[in-house]
Coordinates of C-alpha atoms in Angstrom, one line a residue:
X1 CA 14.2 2.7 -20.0
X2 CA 11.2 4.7 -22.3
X3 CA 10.2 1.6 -24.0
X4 CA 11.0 -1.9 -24.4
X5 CA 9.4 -5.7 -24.6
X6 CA 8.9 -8.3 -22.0
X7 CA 8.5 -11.8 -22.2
X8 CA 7.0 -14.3 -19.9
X9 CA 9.1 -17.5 -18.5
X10 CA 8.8 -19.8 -16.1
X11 CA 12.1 -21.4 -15.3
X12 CA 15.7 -20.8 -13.7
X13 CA 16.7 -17.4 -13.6
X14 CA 19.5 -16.8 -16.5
X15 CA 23.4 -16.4 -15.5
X16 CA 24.3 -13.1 -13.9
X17 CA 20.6 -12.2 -13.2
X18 CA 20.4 -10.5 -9.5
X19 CA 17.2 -12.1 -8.1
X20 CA 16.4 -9.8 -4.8
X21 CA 12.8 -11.4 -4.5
X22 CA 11.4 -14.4 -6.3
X23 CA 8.5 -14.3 -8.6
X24 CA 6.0 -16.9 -7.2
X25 CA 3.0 -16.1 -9.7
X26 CA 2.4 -18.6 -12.3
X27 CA 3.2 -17.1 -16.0
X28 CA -0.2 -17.6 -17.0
X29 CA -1.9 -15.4 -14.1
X30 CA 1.2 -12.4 -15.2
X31 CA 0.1 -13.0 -18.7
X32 CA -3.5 -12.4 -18.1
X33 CA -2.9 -9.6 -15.7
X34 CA -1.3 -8.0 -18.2
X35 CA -3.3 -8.3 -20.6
X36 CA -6.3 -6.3 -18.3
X37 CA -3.7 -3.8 -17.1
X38 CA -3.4 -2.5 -21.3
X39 CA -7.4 -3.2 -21.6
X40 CA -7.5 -1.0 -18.9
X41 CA -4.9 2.0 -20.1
X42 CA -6.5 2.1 -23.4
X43 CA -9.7 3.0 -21.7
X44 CA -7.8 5.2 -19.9
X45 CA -6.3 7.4 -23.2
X46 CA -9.2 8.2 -24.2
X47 CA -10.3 10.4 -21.6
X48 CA -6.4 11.3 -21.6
X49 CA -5.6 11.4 -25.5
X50 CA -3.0 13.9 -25.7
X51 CA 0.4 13.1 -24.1
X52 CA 1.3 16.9 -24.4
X53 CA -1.5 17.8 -21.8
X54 CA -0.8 19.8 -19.4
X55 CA -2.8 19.9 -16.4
X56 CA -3.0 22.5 -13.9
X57 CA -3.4 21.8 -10.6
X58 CA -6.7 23.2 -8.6
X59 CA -5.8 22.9 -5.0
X60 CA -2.6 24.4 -3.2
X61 CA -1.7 20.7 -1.8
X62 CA -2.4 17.7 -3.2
X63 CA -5.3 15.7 -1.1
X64 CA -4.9 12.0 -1.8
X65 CA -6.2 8.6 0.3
X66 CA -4.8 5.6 -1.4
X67 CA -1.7 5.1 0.2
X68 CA -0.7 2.8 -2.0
X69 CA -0.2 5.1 -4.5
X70 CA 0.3 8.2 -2.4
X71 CA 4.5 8.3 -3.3
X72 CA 3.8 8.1 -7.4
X73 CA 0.6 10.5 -6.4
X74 CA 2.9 12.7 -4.9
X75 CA 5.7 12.7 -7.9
X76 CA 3.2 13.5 -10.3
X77 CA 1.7 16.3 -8.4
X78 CA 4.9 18.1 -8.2
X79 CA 5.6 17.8 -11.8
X80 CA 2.0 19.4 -12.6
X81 CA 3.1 22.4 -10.5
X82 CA 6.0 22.7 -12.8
X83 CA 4.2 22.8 -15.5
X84 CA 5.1 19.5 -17.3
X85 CA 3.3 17.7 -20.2
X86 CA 2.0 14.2 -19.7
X87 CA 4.5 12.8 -22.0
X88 CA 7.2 14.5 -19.2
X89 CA 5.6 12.5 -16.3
X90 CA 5.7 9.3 -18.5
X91 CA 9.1 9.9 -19.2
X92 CA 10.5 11.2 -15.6
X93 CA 9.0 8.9 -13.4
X94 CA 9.8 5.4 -13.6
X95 CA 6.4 3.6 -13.2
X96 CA 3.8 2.2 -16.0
X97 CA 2.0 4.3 -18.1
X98 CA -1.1 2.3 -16.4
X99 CA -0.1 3.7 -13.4
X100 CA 0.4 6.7 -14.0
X101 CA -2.8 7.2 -15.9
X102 CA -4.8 5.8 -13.4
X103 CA -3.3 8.5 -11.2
X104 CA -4.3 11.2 -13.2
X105 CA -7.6 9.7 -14.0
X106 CA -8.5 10.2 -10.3
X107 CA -6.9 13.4 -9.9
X108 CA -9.0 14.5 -12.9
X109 CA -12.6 13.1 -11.0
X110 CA -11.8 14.2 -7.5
X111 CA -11.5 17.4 -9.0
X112 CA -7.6 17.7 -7.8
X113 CA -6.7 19.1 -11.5
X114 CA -8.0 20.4 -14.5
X115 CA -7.3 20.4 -18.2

């Protein structure tokens, strides 16, 4: 999906829903977390205001540490080789627009990429 809503719920899962892992969070703690995850990606447009961007990678292969992040690191990386636009990478990889921001925001101060 490129856009959509969510909503917040504690209770049963509905009919039909495939439940592979259960959500032990309270809603509350979700709620909150989200609301510091779009804090935190509006902070992050600014220094990345133009979803047509495209970056240009600076080294030949990517150098990267979190390993959390290392596979969505990696995805974006290859797209910036081929040329693509932020707004490609938000549309091609299937991740949040917080992460993926937050990727390129440390690309951008190690010095990985340029604008």
């Amino acid at each position: 999906l490129t856009s959509g809503s969510f909503t917040f719920k504690e209770g049963r899962f509905p009919e039909g829903f495939e439940q592979t892992t259960e959500i032990t969070s309270p809603g509350m703690s979700m709620l909150f977390d989200a609301a510091r995850l779009s804090d935190e990606l509006a902070l992050l447009k600014e220094d990345i205001s133009d979803p047509d961007q495209i970056f240009t990678p600076i080294a030949q292969n990517l150098e990267w540490e979190d390993t959390y992040t290392t596979t969505l690191a990696n995805g974006i990386w290859s797209m910036l080789r081929r040329k693509s636009s932020v707004f490609d990478i938000l549309e091609s990889i299937p991740r949040s627009h917080h992460a993926i921001y937050s990727v390129l925001a440390e690309m951008l101060k190690n010095g990985q990429i340029e604008k």
